[in-house]
CSV table of C-alpha atoms in Angstrom, one decimal:
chain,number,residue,atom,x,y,z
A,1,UNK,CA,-18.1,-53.7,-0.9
A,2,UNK,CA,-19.8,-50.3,-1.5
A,3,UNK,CA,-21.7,-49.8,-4.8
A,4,UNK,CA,-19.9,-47.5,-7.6
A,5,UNK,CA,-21.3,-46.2,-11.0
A,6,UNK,CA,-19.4,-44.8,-13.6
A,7,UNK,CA,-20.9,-41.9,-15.8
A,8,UNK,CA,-20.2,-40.0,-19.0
A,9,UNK,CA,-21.3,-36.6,-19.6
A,10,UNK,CA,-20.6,-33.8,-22.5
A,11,UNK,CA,-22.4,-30.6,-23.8
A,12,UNK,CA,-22.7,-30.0,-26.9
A,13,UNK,CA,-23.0,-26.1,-28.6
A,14,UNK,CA,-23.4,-24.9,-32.4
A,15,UNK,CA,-23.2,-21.2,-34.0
A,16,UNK,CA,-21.5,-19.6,-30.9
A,17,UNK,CA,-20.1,-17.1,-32.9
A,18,UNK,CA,-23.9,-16.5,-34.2
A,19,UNK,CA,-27.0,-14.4,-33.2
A,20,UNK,CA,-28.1,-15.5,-30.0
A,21,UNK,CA,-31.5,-16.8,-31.8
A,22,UNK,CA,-29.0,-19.0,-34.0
A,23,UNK,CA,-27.4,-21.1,-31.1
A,24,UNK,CA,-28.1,-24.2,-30.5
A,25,UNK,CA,-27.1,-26.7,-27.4
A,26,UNK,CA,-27.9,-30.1,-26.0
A,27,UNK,CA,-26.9,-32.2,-23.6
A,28,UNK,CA,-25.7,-36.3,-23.3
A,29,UNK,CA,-25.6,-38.5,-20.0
A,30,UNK,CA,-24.1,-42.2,-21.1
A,31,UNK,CA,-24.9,-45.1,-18.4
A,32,UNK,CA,-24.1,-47.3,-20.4
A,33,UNK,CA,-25.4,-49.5,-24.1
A,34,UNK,CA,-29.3,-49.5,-23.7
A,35,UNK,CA,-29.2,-48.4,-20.5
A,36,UNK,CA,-32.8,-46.3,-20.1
A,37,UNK,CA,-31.2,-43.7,-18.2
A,38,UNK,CA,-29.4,-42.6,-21.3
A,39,UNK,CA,-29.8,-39.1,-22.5
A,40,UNK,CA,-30.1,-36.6,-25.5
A,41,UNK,CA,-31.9,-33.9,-24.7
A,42,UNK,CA,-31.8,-30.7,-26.3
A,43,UNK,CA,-31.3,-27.1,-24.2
A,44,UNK,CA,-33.7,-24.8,-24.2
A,45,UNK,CA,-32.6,-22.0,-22.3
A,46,UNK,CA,-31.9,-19.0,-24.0
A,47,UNK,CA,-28.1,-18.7,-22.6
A,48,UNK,CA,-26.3,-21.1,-24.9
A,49,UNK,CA,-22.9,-21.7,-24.8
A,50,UNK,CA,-20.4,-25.1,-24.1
A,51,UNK,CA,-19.5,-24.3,-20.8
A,52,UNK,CA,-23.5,-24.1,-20.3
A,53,UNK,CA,-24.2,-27.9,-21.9
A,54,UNK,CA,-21.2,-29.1,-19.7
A,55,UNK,CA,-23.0,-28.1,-16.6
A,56,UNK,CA,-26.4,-28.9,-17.3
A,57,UNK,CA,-25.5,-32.4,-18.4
A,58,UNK,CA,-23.7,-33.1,-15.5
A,59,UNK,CA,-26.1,-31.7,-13.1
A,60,UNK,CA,-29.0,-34.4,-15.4
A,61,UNK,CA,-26.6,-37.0,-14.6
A,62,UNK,CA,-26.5,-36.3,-10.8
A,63,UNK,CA,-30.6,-35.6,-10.5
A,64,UNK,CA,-30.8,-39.3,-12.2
A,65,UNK,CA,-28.6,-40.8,-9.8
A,66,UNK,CA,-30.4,-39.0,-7.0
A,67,UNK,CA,-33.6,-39.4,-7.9
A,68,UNK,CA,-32.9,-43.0,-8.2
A,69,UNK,CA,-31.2,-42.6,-4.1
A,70,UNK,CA,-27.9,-43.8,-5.5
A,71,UNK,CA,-26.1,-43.7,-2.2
A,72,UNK,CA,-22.4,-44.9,-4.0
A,73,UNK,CA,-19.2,-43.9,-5.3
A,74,UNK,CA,-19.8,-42.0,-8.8
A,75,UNK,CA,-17.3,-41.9,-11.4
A,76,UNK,CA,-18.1,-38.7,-13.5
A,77,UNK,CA,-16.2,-38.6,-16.6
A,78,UNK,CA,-16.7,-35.4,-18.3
A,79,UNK,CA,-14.0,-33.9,-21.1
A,80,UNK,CA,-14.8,-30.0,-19.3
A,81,UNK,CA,-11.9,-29.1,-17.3
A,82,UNK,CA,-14.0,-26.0,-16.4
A,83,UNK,CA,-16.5,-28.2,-14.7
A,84,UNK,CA,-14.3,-30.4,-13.1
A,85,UNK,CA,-11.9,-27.0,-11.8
A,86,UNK,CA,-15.0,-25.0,-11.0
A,87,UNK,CA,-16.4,-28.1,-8.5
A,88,UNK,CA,-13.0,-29.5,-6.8
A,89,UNK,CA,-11.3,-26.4,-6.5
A,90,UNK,CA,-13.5,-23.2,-6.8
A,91,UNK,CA,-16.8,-23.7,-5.8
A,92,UNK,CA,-16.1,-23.7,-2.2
A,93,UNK,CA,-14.9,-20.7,-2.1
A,94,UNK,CA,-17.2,-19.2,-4.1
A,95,UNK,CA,-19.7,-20.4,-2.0
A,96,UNK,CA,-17.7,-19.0,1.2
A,97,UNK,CA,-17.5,-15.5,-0.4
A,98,UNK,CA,-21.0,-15.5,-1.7
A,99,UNK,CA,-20.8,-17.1,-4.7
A,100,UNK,CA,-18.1,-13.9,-5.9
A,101,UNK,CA,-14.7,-14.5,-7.2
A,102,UNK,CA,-11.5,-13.6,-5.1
A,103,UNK,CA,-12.2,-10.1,-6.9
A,104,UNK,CA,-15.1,-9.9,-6.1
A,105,UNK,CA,-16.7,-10.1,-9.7
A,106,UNK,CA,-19.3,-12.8,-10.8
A,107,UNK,CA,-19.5,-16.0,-11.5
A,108,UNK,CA,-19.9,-17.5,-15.1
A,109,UNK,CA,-22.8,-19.5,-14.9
A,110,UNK,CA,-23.4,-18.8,-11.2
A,111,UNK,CA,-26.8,-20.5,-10.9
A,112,UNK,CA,-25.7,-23.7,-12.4
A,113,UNK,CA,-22.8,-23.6,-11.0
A,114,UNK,CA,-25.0,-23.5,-7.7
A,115,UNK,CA,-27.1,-25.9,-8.2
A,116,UNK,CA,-24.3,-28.7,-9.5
A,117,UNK,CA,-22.6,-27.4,-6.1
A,118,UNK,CA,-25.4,-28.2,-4.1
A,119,UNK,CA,-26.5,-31.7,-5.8
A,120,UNK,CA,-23.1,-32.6,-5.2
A,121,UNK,CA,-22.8,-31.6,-1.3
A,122,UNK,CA,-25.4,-35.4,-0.4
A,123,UNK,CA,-23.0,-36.9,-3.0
A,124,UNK,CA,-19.4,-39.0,-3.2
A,125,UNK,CA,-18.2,-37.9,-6.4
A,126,UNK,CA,-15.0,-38.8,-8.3
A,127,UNK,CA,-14.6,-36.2,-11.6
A,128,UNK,CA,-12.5,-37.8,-14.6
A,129,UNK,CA,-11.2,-35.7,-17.4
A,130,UNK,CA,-11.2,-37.6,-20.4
A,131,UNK,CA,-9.5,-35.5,-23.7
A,132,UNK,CA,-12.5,-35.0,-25.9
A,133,UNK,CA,-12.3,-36.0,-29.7
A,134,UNK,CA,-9.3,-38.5,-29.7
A,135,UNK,CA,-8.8,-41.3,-32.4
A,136,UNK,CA,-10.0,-44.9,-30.2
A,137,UNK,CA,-7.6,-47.3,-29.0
A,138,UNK,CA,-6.5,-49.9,-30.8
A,139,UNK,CA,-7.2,-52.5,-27.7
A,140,UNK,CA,-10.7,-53.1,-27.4
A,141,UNK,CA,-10.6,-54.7,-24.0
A,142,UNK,CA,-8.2,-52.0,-22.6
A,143,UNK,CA,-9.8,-49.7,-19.8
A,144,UNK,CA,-8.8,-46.6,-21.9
A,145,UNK,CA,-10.8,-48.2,-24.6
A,146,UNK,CA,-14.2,-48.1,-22.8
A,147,UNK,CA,-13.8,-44.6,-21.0
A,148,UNK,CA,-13.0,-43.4,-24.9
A,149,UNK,CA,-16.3,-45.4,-25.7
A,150,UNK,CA,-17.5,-43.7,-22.8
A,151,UNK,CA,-17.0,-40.5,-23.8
A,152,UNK,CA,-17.6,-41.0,-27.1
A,153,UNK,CA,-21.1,-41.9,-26.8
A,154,UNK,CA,-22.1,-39.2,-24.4
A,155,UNK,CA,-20.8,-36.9,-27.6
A,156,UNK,CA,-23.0,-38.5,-30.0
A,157,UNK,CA,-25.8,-38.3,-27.8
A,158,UNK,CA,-25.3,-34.1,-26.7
A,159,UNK,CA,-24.2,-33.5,-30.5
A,160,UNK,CA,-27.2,-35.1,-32.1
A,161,UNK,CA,-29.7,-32.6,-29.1
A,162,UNK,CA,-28.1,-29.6,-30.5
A,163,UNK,CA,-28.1,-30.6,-34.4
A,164,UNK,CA,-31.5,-31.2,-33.5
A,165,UNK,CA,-32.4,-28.4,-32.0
A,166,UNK,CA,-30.5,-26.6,-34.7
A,167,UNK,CA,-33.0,-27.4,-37.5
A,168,UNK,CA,-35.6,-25.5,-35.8
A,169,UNK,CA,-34.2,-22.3,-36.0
């Protein structure tokens, strides 16, 4: 029986609508409770925006797992339908036609979007959308309780980075 791991990640952004020098992003990776691989980390590039904090903490998650020479099945639950689009239907393309859209114009994000790409390539990766914000499940037990939990967590965890990060400014 081959080895599986199952994931959570979110991004988290505040003030988008703001100054640049207002914005403020982080990131969460959930393992699991008290797993040490666990992450809130806040973003300090000066590019902040959601689709930015989705990226980045799935391409944390993916650098853990690899650095750790997970060679099994990953379950990547993420609530970004622009990651999950951009890596199982677009990014092959884009890297066909030189990392350009159809038309020719850039890529959003194009070096993340590269690099999440490319950590992916050595990888066997399953993506799971999981809607973002919803009330739990009243079964505790239930498998769509624990990927809410799931996704939950990995919330807390990227909105308490940028809150955080958010005070310093």
């Amino acid at each position: 029986m081959s080895e599986k791991i199952i994931v959570f990640c979110d991004g988290s952004s505040l003030n988008n609508n703001s100054k640049k020098e207002l914005r403020s992003g982080g990131i969460g990776v959930f393992f699991g409770d008290n797993d040490s691989r666990n992450i809130s980390e806040e973003i300090t590039l000066e590019k902040i925006t959601n689709q930015v904090a989705e990226l980045l903490a799935c391409i944390k998650a993916l650098y853990i797992l690899k650095n750790e020479n997970f060679k099994g099945l990953i379950y990547l639950y993420t609530d970004s339908s622009y990651v999950i689009n951009s890596m199982v239907s677009y990014c092959k393309k884009w890297e066909k036609n030189g990392w350009k859209k159809e038309d020719n114009n850039e890529i959003e994000n194009k070096e993340l979007m590269k690099e999440l790409y490319n950590l992916t390539k050595s990888m066997k990766i399953i993506y799971k959308h999981v809607k973002a914000h919803k009330e739990p499940p009243e079964n505790k037990s239930s498998d769509e309780y624990k990927i809410w939990y799931g996704n939950y967590c990995a919330d807390g965890l990227a909105t308490a980075a940028s809150k955080k990060s958010s005070k310093k400014k």
